[in-house]
Coordinates of C-alpha atoms in Angstrom, one line a residue:
M1 CA 13.2 6.3 58.4
A2 CA 17.4 7.6 59.0
K3 CA 17.0 8.8 55.8
L4 CA 13.8 10.5 56.2
L5 CA 15.5 12.3 59.1
S6 CA 18.6 13.0 56.7
C7 CA 16.1 14.8 54.1
V8 CA 14.3 16.5 57.0
L9 CA 18.1 18.0 58.4
G10 CA 19.8 17.4 54.8
P11 CA 20.8 20.8 52.3
R12 CA 18.8 22.1 50.1
L13 CA 19.7 20.8 46.6
Y14 CA 20.5 23.6 44.0
K15 CA 21.7 22.4 40.5
I16 CA 22.7 18.5 39.4
Y17 CA 25.6 19.3 36.6
R18 CA 25.7 17.6 33.2
E19 CA 27.9 14.5 34.0
R20 CA 31.0 14.7 31.6
D21 CA 31.8 11.6 29.5
S22 CA 35.8 11.5 31.3
E23 CA 34.7 11.4 34.0
R24 CA 31.8 8.2 34.5
A25 CA 33.3 6.4 37.0
P26 CA 33.7 2.5 36.1
S27 CA 32.3 -0.1 37.8
G28 CA 33.5 -2.1 40.6
V29 CA 35.1 1.2 42.4
P30 CA 36.4 0.4 45.6
G31 CA 34.4 2.8 48.5
T32 CA 31.2 3.9 46.6
P33 CA 27.9 2.8 48.0
T34 CA 26.1 -0.1 46.1
S35 CA 23.6 1.7 46.3
V36 CA 24.5 5.1 44.4
T37 CA 23.7 5.0 40.7
T38 CA 24.4 7.5 37.8
P39 CA 21.6 9.0 36.7
P40 CA 20.7 8.7 32.8
S41 CA 22.6 11.9 31.0
S42 CA 19.3 13.0 30.6
S43 CA 18.4 13.9 34.0
W44 CA 22.3 16.2 34.3
D45 CA 21.0 18.8 31.8
T46 CA 18.7 21.1 34.1
Y47 CA 18.7 22.6 37.7
Y48 CA 17.0 19.8 40.1
Q49 CA 13.3 19.9 39.8
P50 CA 11.6 19.8 43.5
R51 CA 8.6 18.2 44.2
A52 CA 5.8 20.8 44.9
L53 CA 6.0 19.6 49.0
E54 CA 10.1 20.8 49.0
K55 CA 9.1 23.4 46.9
H56 CA 6.5 25.4 48.4
A57 CA 7.9 24.8 51.9
D58 CA 11.8 25.6 50.9
S59 CA 9.7 28.7 49.9
I60 CA 8.2 29.2 52.7
L61 CA 11.3 28.5 55.2
A62 CA 13.6 31.0 52.5
L63 CA 10.8 34.4 52.9
A64 CA 11.2 33.3 56.7
S65 CA 14.5 34.0 56.2
V66 CA 14.8 37.2 54.6
F67 CA 12.2 38.3 57.8
W68 CA 14.7 37.1 60.0
S69 CA 17.6 39.0 58.2
I70 CA 15.7 42.0 57.8
S71 CA 15.1 42.1 61.3
Y72 CA 18.4 41.3 62.5
Y73 CA 20.0 44.6 60.7
S74 CA 16.5 46.8 61.5
S75 CA 16.4 45.7 65.7
P76 CA 18.3 48.3 67.2
F77 CA 15.8 50.5 65.4
A78 CA 12.6 48.2 66.6
F79 CA 13.9 48.2 70.2
F80 CA 14.3 51.8 70.6
Y81 CA 10.9 52.0 68.7
L82 CA 8.9 49.5 71.3
Y83 CA 11.2 51.3 74.6
R84 CA 9.5 54.4 73.4
K85 CA 6.2 53.1 73.3
G86 CA 6.4 51.1 76.6
Y87 CA 5.9 47.9 74.2
L88 CA 9.3 46.2 76.1
S89 CA 7.6 46.2 79.5
L90 CA 7.1 42.0 81.5
S91 CA 3.6 42.3 80.4
K92 CA 4.5 43.1 77.2
V93 CA 7.2 40.6 76.3
V94 CA 5.6 37.4 77.9
P95 CA 2.3 37.6 75.3
F96 CA 5.4 38.6 72.4
S97 CA 7.5 35.2 73.6
H98 CA 4.8 32.8 72.7
Y99 CA 4.0 34.6 70.0
A100 CA 7.4 33.4 68.3
G101 CA 7.5 30.0 70.0
T102 CA 4.6 29.1 68.0
L103 CA 6.2 31.0 65.2
L104 CA 9.3 28.7 65.5
L105 CA 7.1 25.4 65.1
L106 CA 5.7 26.2 62.4
L107 CA 8.7 26.3 61.0
A108 CA 10.1 23.6 62.0
G109 CA 6.6 21.5 60.8
V110 CA 7.3 23.3 57.5
A111 CA 10.5 21.9 57.6
C112 CA 10.0 18.5 58.1
L113 CA 7.1 19.1 56.0
R114 CA 10.0 19.8 53.3
G115 CA 11.7 16.5 54.5
I116 CA 9.0 14.0 53.7
G117 CA 9.5 15.8 49.9
R118 CA 13.0 15.1 49.9
W119 CA 12.4 11.9 50.8
T120 CA 9.5 10.8 47.8
N121 CA 11.8 12.7 45.3
P122 CA 14.8 9.5 44.4
Q123 CA 17.2 12.7 42.7
Y124 CA 17.5 14.0 46.6
R125 CA 17.9 10.6 48.0
Q126 CA 20.8 10.0 45.7
F127 CA 22.0 13.2 46.8
I128 CA 22.1 12.2 50.4
T129 CA 23.0 8.8 50.0
I130 CA 26.3 9.9 48.0
L131 CA 26.8 13.2 51.1
E132 CA 26.9 10.9 53.5
A133 CA 28.8 8.6 51.6
T134 CA 31.6 11.2 51.1
H135 CA 31.3 12.4 55.0
R136 CA 32.2 8.5 55.7
N137 CA 34.9 8.0 53.7
Q138 CA 36.6 10.8 51.3
S139 CA 37.4 8.8 48.7
A140 CA 38.4 9.9 45.7
E141 CA 35.4 8.4 43.7
N142 CA 33.1 9.5 46.5
K143 CA 34.2 13.3 46.5
R144 CA 33.4 13.2 41.9
Q145 CA 30.4 11.8 42.8
L146 CA 29.1 14.8 45.4
A147 CA 31.3 17.4 42.7
N148 CA 27.9 16.8 39.8
Y149 CA 26.4 18.3 42.5
N150 CA 25.2 21.7 43.0
F151 CA 23.9 22.1 47.5
D152 CA 24.6 24.8 50.5
F153 CA 28.3 24.5 50.8
R154 CA 28.4 24.7 54.8
S155 CA 27.2 20.5 54.2
W156 CA 30.3 20.3 51.7
P157 CA 34.0 18.4 53.4
V158 CA 36.3 20.4 54.3
D159 CA 38.6 19.0 51.9
F160 CA 42.6 21.1 52.8
H161 CA 42.9 22.5 56.4
W162 CA 45.4 24.9 57.6
E163 CA 47.9 22.8 59.5
E164 CA 48.5 19.6 57.0
P165 CA 51.4 21.2 55.3
S166 CA 53.9 18.9 56.9
S167 CA 56.2 22.3 57.5
R168 CA 53.4 23.9 59.0
K169 CA 52.9 21.1 62.0
E170 CA 56.9 21.7 62.2
S171 CA 57.7 25.7 62.0
R172 CA 56.5 27.5 65.1
G173 CA 56.9 30.8 62.8
G174 CA 53.7 29.5 61.3
P175 CA 50.2 31.0 61.4
S176 CA 48.3 30.9 65.3
C177 CA 44.7 29.9 65.3
R178 CA 44.2 33.6 66.1
G179 CA 45.9 34.4 62.3
V180 CA 48.1 35.6 60.2
A181 CA 50.6 37.8 60.7
L182 CA 49.6 41.4 59.6
L183 CA 51.1 44.5 59.2
R184 CA 50.3 46.6 61.6
P185 CA 50.2 51.1 61.8
E186 CA 52.4 52.5 64.4
P187 CA 51.4 54.3 67.0
L188 CA 51.0 58.2 66.3
H189 CA 53.9 58.7 68.8
R190 CA 55.9 56.7 68.8
G191 CA 59.1 56.2 72.5
T192 CA 55.5 57.1 74.4
A193 CA 53.5 54.6 76.7
D194 CA 50.3 55.6 77.7
T195 CA 48.9 56.1 81.1
L196 CA 45.9 54.8 82.7
L197 CA 44.3 58.2 82.7
D198 CA 44.9 58.3 79.0
R199 CA 43.5 54.8 78.8
V200 CA 40.4 55.3 79.9
K201 CA 40.4 58.4 78.2
K202 CA 40.5 56.5 74.7
L203 CA 38.0 54.5 75.5
P204 CA 34.9 56.0 74.3
C205 CA 36.9 56.5 71.3
Q206 CA 38.1 53.0 70.9
I207 CA 34.5 51.3 71.3
T208 CA 32.4 53.8 68.8
S209 CA 35.2 52.9 66.0
Y210 CA 34.5 49.2 66.9
L211 CA 30.8 49.4 67.1
V212 CA 31.1 51.6 63.9
A213 CA 33.2 48.8 62.2
H214 CA 31.4 46.1 63.5
T215 CA 28.1 47.3 61.7
L216 CA 28.3 49.5 59.2
G217 CA 31.8 49.9 58.7
R218 CA 32.2 46.5 57.7
R219 CA 29.1 46.3 54.9
M220 CA 29.7 49.8 53.3
L221 CA 32.6 47.7 52.7
Y222 CA 32.2 44.5 52.0
P223 CA 28.7 44.7 50.4
G224 CA 28.7 41.1 48.9
S225 CA 29.1 39.6 52.4
V226 CA 25.3 41.3 53.1
Y227 CA 22.7 38.3 53.1
L228 CA 20.4 40.0 51.6
L229 CA 22.3 40.7 48.9
Q230 CA 23.6 37.6 48.1
K231 CA 20.0 35.9 48.2
A232 CA 19.3 38.5 45.0
L233 CA 22.1 36.9 43.0
M234 CA 22.1 33.7 44.4
P235 CA 20.6 33.0 41.1
V236 CA 23.3 34.6 38.9
L237 CA 25.7 33.0 41.4
L238 CA 24.7 29.0 40.4
Q239 CA 25.0 30.4 36.5
G240 CA 28.4 30.9 36.9
Q241 CA 29.3 28.1 39.5
A242 CA 27.7 26.1 36.8
R243 CA 29.7 27.3 33.9
L244 CA 32.8 26.8 36.1
V245 CA 31.9 23.5 36.1
E246 CA 30.3 21.4 33.2
E247 CA 32.1 24.0 30.2
C248 CA 36.1 24.9 32.8
N249 CA 36.0 21.6 34.3
G250 CA 35.9 23.4 37.9
R251 CA 37.0 21.8 41.2
R252 CA 35.4 22.8 43.9
A253 CA 37.2 22.8 47.2
K254 CA 36.3 24.2 50.5
L255 CA 39.4 25.2 52.5
L256 CA 39.5 25.6 56.3
A257 CA 42.0 28.6 57.6
C258 CA 43.7 29.0 60.5
D259 CA 41.0 31.5 62.2
G260 CA 38.0 28.1 61.6
N261 CA 36.3 30.0 58.5
E262 CA 35.4 27.3 55.2
I263 CA 37.0 28.9 52.3
D264 CA 35.1 28.1 49.2
T265 CA 37.3 27.1 46.2
M266 CA 37.2 26.6 42.4
F267 CA 40.1 25.3 40.6
V268 CA 40.6 25.1 36.0
D269 CA 43.4 22.6 35.9
R270 CA 44.8 23.7 31.7
R271 CA 48.2 21.7 32.8
G272 CA 46.9 19.4 30.5
T273 CA 46.0 21.8 27.3
A274 CA 48.5 22.6 24.2
E275 CA 49.0 26.0 25.8
P276 CA 52.4 27.0 27.6
Q277 CA 50.6 29.9 30.7
G278 CA 48.5 26.4 31.5
Q279 CA 51.3 25.7 33.9
K280 CA 51.4 29.3 35.8
L281 CA 48.1 29.3 38.0
V282 CA 46.6 32.3 39.0
I283 CA 45.2 33.3 42.4
C284 CA 42.2 36.0 41.8
C285 CA 40.7 37.4 44.1
E286 CA 38.1 39.0 44.5
G287 CA 36.6 42.7 45.0
N288 CA 34.4 43.9 47.9
A289 CA 30.8 42.6 45.4
G290 CA 32.8 40.5 44.0
F291 CA 32.5 36.5 43.7
Y292 CA 34.5 33.7 41.7
E293 CA 31.0 32.9 40.2
V294 CA 30.9 36.0 38.6
G295 CA 34.4 38.5 38.9
C296 CA 37.9 38.5 37.6
V297 CA 38.5 34.3 37.0
S298 CA 36.9 35.0 33.6
T299 CA 39.9 37.3 32.2
P300 CA 43.6 34.6 33.1
L301 CA 40.6 31.6 32.3
E302 CA 40.3 32.9 29.0
A303 CA 44.2 33.7 28.7
G304 CA 44.4 30.6 29.2
Y305 CA 45.9 30.0 32.7
S306 CA 45.1 27.7 35.4
V307 CA 43.1 30.3 37.6
L308 CA 42.3 29.4 41.2
G309 CA 39.3 31.8 42.4
W310 CA 37.6 32.0 46.4
N311 CA 35.0 33.7 48.2
H312 CA 35.7 36.8 51.0
P313 CA 35.0 35.2 54.0
G314 CA 30.9 36.1 54.1
F315 CA 30.2 35.6 50.7
A316 CA 28.8 33.4 49.4
G317 CA 30.1 29.4 50.1
S318 CA 32.5 30.7 52.4
T319 CA 31.9 31.5 56.5
G320 CA 32.8 34.7 58.6
V321 CA 32.9 38.3 58.0
P322 CA 35.9 39.5 56.2
F323 CA 37.5 42.2 58.2
P324 CA 41.6 42.6 56.9
Q325 CA 42.5 39.3 59.8
N326 CA 39.9 36.9 58.2
E327 CA 41.5 38.5 54.2
A328 CA 44.6 37.2 55.4
N329 CA 44.1 34.2 57.2
A330 CA 41.7 33.3 54.0
V331 CA 44.4 33.7 51.7
D332 CA 46.8 31.9 53.2
V333 CA 44.9 28.8 53.4
V334 CA 44.2 29.4 49.4
V335 CA 48.4 29.8 48.7
Q336 CA 48.9 26.7 50.9
F337 CA 46.0 25.2 49.3
A338 CA 47.6 26.1 46.0
I339 CA 51.3 24.8 46.7
H340 CA 50.6 21.6 48.3
R341 CA 47.5 19.9 47.2
L342 CA 46.9 21.3 43.6
G343 CA 51.1 20.4 43.5
F344 CA 52.7 24.3 41.7
Q345 CA 55.4 26.1 43.0
P346 CA 55.5 29.6 44.6
Q347 CA 57.4 30.0 41.1
D348 CA 54.2 29.6 38.6
I349 CA 52.1 30.9 41.4
I350 CA 50.3 34.5 40.2
L351 CA 48.7 36.6 41.7
Y352 CA 45.8 38.6 40.2
A353 CA 43.5 40.8 42.0
W354 CA 40.8 43.5 41.2
S355 CA 39.7 46.4 43.5
I356 CA 39.6 46.2 47.3
G357 CA 41.0 42.5 46.5
G358 CA 44.5 43.9 46.5
F359 CA 44.8 43.7 50.1
T360 CA 45.1 39.5 49.9
A361 CA 47.2 40.1 46.7
T362 CA 49.7 42.1 48.5
W363 CA 49.5 40.6 51.5
A364 CA 50.6 37.1 50.2
A365 CA 52.8 38.0 48.1
M366 CA 54.7 40.2 51.0
S367 CA 53.8 36.5 52.4
Y368 CA 55.7 34.4 49.5
P369 CA 58.4 36.6 48.2
D370 CA 59.1 33.6 46.0
I371 CA 55.4 34.0 44.3
S372 CA 56.1 34.4 40.7
A373 CA 54.0 37.8 39.5
V374 CA 51.4 41.0 40.9
I375 CA 48.4 42.1 39.2
L376 CA 46.7 44.6 40.4
D377 CA 43.6 45.5 38.3
A378 CA 42.2 49.2 39.7
S379 CA 43.2 48.9 43.0
F380 CA 45.1 51.6 45.8
D381 CA 47.5 52.6 47.9
D382 CA 45.1 52.9 51.5
L383 CA 42.1 52.7 52.2
V384 CA 41.8 55.9 54.4
P385 CA 41.0 58.4 51.8
L386 CA 38.8 56.6 50.6
A387 CA 37.3 55.7 52.8
L388 CA 37.3 60.0 53.8
K389 CA 35.6 60.6 50.4
V390 CA 31.8 59.0 51.5
M391 CA 32.1 60.2 54.4
P392 CA 31.6 63.7 56.0
D393 CA 33.5 65.8 56.8
S394 CA 32.6 65.8 60.8
W395 CA 33.6 62.3 60.6
R396 CA 37.1 62.1 59.7
G397 CA 38.7 61.3 62.9
L398 CA 36.7 58.6 63.4
V399 CA 36.6 57.7 60.1
T400 CA 41.0 57.8 60.3
R401 CA 40.9 56.2 63.7
T402 CA 37.5 52.6 62.2
V403 CA 40.4 52.6 59.5
R404 CA 43.3 52.3 61.2
Q405 CA 42.6 50.1 64.1
H406 CA 39.7 47.3 62.6
L407 CA 39.9 48.1 58.1
N408 CA 43.4 48.5 58.0
L409 CA 43.9 48.6 54.2
N410 CA 47.0 49.1 53.0
N411 CA 48.0 47.6 50.4
A412 CA 51.1 49.4 49.5
E413 CA 53.0 49.4 53.1
Q414 CA 52.5 45.0 51.7
L415 CA 53.7 45.6 48.4
C416 CA 57.0 47.8 49.0
R417 CA 57.9 43.9 50.7
Y418 CA 57.4 41.9 47.4
Q419 CA 60.9 42.4 45.2
G420 CA 59.0 40.5 41.8
P421 CA 57.2 41.9 39.3
V422 CA 54.3 44.0 39.7
L423 CA 52.4 45.7 37.0
L424 CA 49.3 48.3 37.8
I425 CA 45.4 49.0 35.5
R426 CA 45.0 52.3 36.3
R427 CA 41.1 52.4 34.8
T428 CA 40.7 55.7 33.2
K429 CA 37.1 56.5 34.0
D430 CA 37.7 55.2 37.0
E431 CA 34.4 56.5 39.5
I432 CA 35.4 54.3 42.9
I433 CA 39.0 55.1 43.5
T434 CA 39.4 58.4 42.8
T435 CA 38.8 60.9 45.3
T436 CA 37.3 63.6 43.7
V437 CA 35.6 63.0 40.1
P438 CA 35.9 60.2 37.7
E439 CA 37.5 63.4 35.0
D440 CA 40.4 64.3 38.0
I441 CA 42.6 61.2 36.7
M442 CA 44.7 63.0 39.1
S443 CA 42.5 61.5 42.0
N444 CA 42.8 58.2 41.0
R445 CA 44.8 55.8 43.8
G446 CA 46.4 53.4 41.9
N447 CA 48.7 56.3 41.2
D448 CA 50.1 56.7 44.5
L449 CA 49.8 53.2 44.5
L450 CA 52.0 53.6 41.6
L451 CA 54.5 56.6 43.2
K452 CA 54.6 54.6 46.9
L453 CA 55.9 51.2 45.1
L454 CA 58.5 53.5 43.1
Q455 CA 59.4 55.6 45.6
H456 CA 60.4 52.7 47.5
R457 CA 62.5 50.5 44.6
Y458 CA 64.6 53.3 43.4
P459 CA 64.5 56.1 45.9
R460 CA 67.7 57.9 43.4
V461 CA 65.6 57.4 40.4
M462 CA 62.7 58.7 42.0
A463 CA 63.7 62.0 44.0
E464 CA 62.2 65.5 43.0
E465 CA 63.7 65.9 38.8
G466 CA 61.9 62.0 38.7
L467 CA 58.2 62.2 40.9
Q468 CA 57.7 65.7 39.7
V469 CA 58.2 64.2 35.7
V470 CA 56.2 60.8 36.3
R471 CA 53.4 62.7 37.7
Q472 CA 53.2 64.7 34.6
W473 CA 52.9 60.9 32.6
L474 CA 50.1 60.5 35.0
E475 CA 47.7 63.9 33.9
A476 CA 47.8 61.7 30.4
S477 CA 44.4 61.0 30.0
S478 CA 45.0 59.8 26.6
Q479 CA 48.0 57.0 25.0
L480 CA 48.4 60.6 22.7
E481 CA 49.5 62.4 26.0
E482 CA 51.2 59.6 26.6
A483 CA 53.7 59.1 24.2
S484 CA 54.4 63.4 23.5
I485 CA 55.2 63.3 27.2
Y486 CA 57.2 60.1 26.9
S487 CA 59.1 61.3 23.3
R488 CA 59.6 65.0 24.7
W489 CA 62.2 64.0 27.6
E490 CA 63.7 61.3 24.6
V491 CA 63.4 58.4 26.9
E492 CA 66.6 55.5 25.0
E493 CA 64.7 52.5 26.4
D494 CA 67.8 51.0 25.8
W495 CA 69.8 53.2 28.0
C496 CA 67.8 52.4 30.7
L497 CA 67.4 49.0 30.6
S498 CA 71.2 48.6 30.1
V499 CA 71.3 51.1 33.3
L500 CA 69.1 49.1 35.2
R501 CA 71.2 45.4 34.2
S502 CA 74.4 46.7 34.9
Y503 CA 73.3 47.4 39.0
Q504 CA 71.3 44.6 38.9
A505 CA 74.6 42.8 38.4
E506 CA 76.5 44.4 39.7
H507 CA 74.8 44.7 43.0
G508 CA 72.6 41.9 42.8
P509 CA 68.8 41.9 42.3
E510 CA 67.5 43.1 46.2
F511 CA 65.6 46.5 46.5
P512 CA 65.9 49.1 46.8
W513 CA 68.2 50.1 44.8
S514 CA 70.7 53.1 44.6
V515 CA 70.7 53.3 41.2
G516 CA 70.0 56.9 39.5
E517 CA 72.3 58.3 42.7
D518 CA 75.2 60.1 40.5
M519 CA 73.3 60.1 37.6
S520 CA 72.4 63.3 35.9
V521 CA 68.8 65.0 35.9
D522 CA 67.8 64.2 32.7
G523 CA 69.2 60.2 33.3
R524 CA 66.9 59.9 36.3
R525 CA 63.9 61.7 34.2
Q526 CA 64.2 59.1 31.3
L527 CA 65.1 56.3 34.1
A528 CA 61.9 57.5 35.6
L529 CA 59.0 57.3 33.1
F530 CA 60.4 54.0 31.2
L531 CA 60.0 52.7 35.2
A532 CA 56.9 54.1 35.5
Q533 CA 55.2 53.4 31.8
K534 CA 56.8 49.6 33.1
H535 CA 54.8 49.2 35.7
L536 CA 51.7 51.3 35.1
H537 CA 49.0 50.3 32.4
N538 CA 46.2 52.1 31.7
F539 CA 43.0 51.1 30.3
E540 CA 40.2 53.3 28.5
A541 CA 37.1 51.8 31.5
T542 CA 35.2 52.6 34.0
H543 CA 36.0 50.4 37.3
C544 CA 33.5 47.3 36.9
T545 CA 34.5 46.6 33.2
P546 CA 35.6 43.2 32.6
L547 CA 39.2 43.7 32.0
P548 CA 39.5 41.7 28.5
A549 CA 41.8 38.8 28.0
Q550 CA 44.8 40.7 25.3
N551 CA 45.1 43.3 28.3
F552 CA 45.6 40.8 30.8
Q553 CA 49.4 40.2 30.7
M554 CA 52.6 39.4 32.9
P555 CA 54.6 42.3 34.4
W556 CA 58.3 43.6 32.9
H557 CA 61.1 41.9 34.9
L558 CA 64.7 42.1 34.1

């Protein structure tokens, strides 16, 4: 009877992975339930096949879930319509509650029938036995057997806790339960305190900004968090996850962040291979509709690196909602997991981000300054210009205020706090992070990210003359035009390198540098072009084109 109840309340099982010979458990491993046996290899080659009763009951419950999601998103309009028609009176609401209660009872009955269907299936009974054993005892053998199943991630046991590192427990400067530290926007009028009357006047605007950010704004910014989109992408995500597990020996893990969100991760370890780059770990930060199952992790994987992918809060197996604070909390526990559980030193970790993932990558780089390098592909400097592009001009004040208070993705500000090597990859046909049209390459916000980084690190070089020549170089729409501008100013790379190395030897590596202070105008122009070319590479493609492995290069450094 207890097993039947476990089948009724248990998670949905999607797939049983092919077993790898190297992972088969030896007999008599302590901590493994004796009733659990390894299925024959032929049964590990397909998706889990539910019995007819479970299959039809699952379809009904899935349809009910979709209808509930649609009702949730349309509820404000529905309430307004019902109110206008007079259907919200007590005499109308009471019968409706009876109908709703009856429907819930019917769905509960369907869930019980699904449980009976699972109970009659030996594969599901075997799975639920392993899952219960793992929750009781998270031994290595139990976890190994559980990793052979792909199921609803909410039932996966937590593998790593944000407080697990001993340094976190002893230090008071670490993250609190409210979250890690973020850079906050400075007030518009510094040195002036708001009076009570000023706060009351601002209250309606603040309430409006909050409502916009938590309803329309967050879903526009992170469409991958919308349940209906995830439901439509589920078959693709399952296939991508199967590829990572079966072909790349990926290991899935659940991390608990300091805000209580559970973060879904996938780790592919290449340290045991002959490729030297396998000793380096690339932490991948996906875009606003990207998932590690089908996202940018494929690029460093093809290049031979060890890879750690993770999903934004609210994406696929990760819980929560993807606001900046939750995003920073998530990447913080991911980096801690890489260091304290996977055993990588910060000097062996590379942060690779695509599009909006630049926010979490730059936050991690700012917060963990010993990280080896940062690679930002198709990323931007600040969210406000891109948000203004897609919204009406009359909403300019509301959009700016909403972004600054609730959705402040200040990538450039965070990147300037990082001292290590940086490489920016600009898509020359990018249609997402341009503020006009894709053909207008100067409206690509990746340009502004580069300029702000260089102006912070080399303020004397990026004075008026240096800034002007770098803008000319950024206007080039082809490699031929870039080379033409580069040769026009007769850039001597050996001279530029000698100047930078001598400055570093004398003054140290800490930015900002005052190099170029006593330099001629031509010298500053040469140095500015040299630095721009080293920090930004062009890729002739649109925003969503996967980056080829040959374009995944380590950033330049002295």
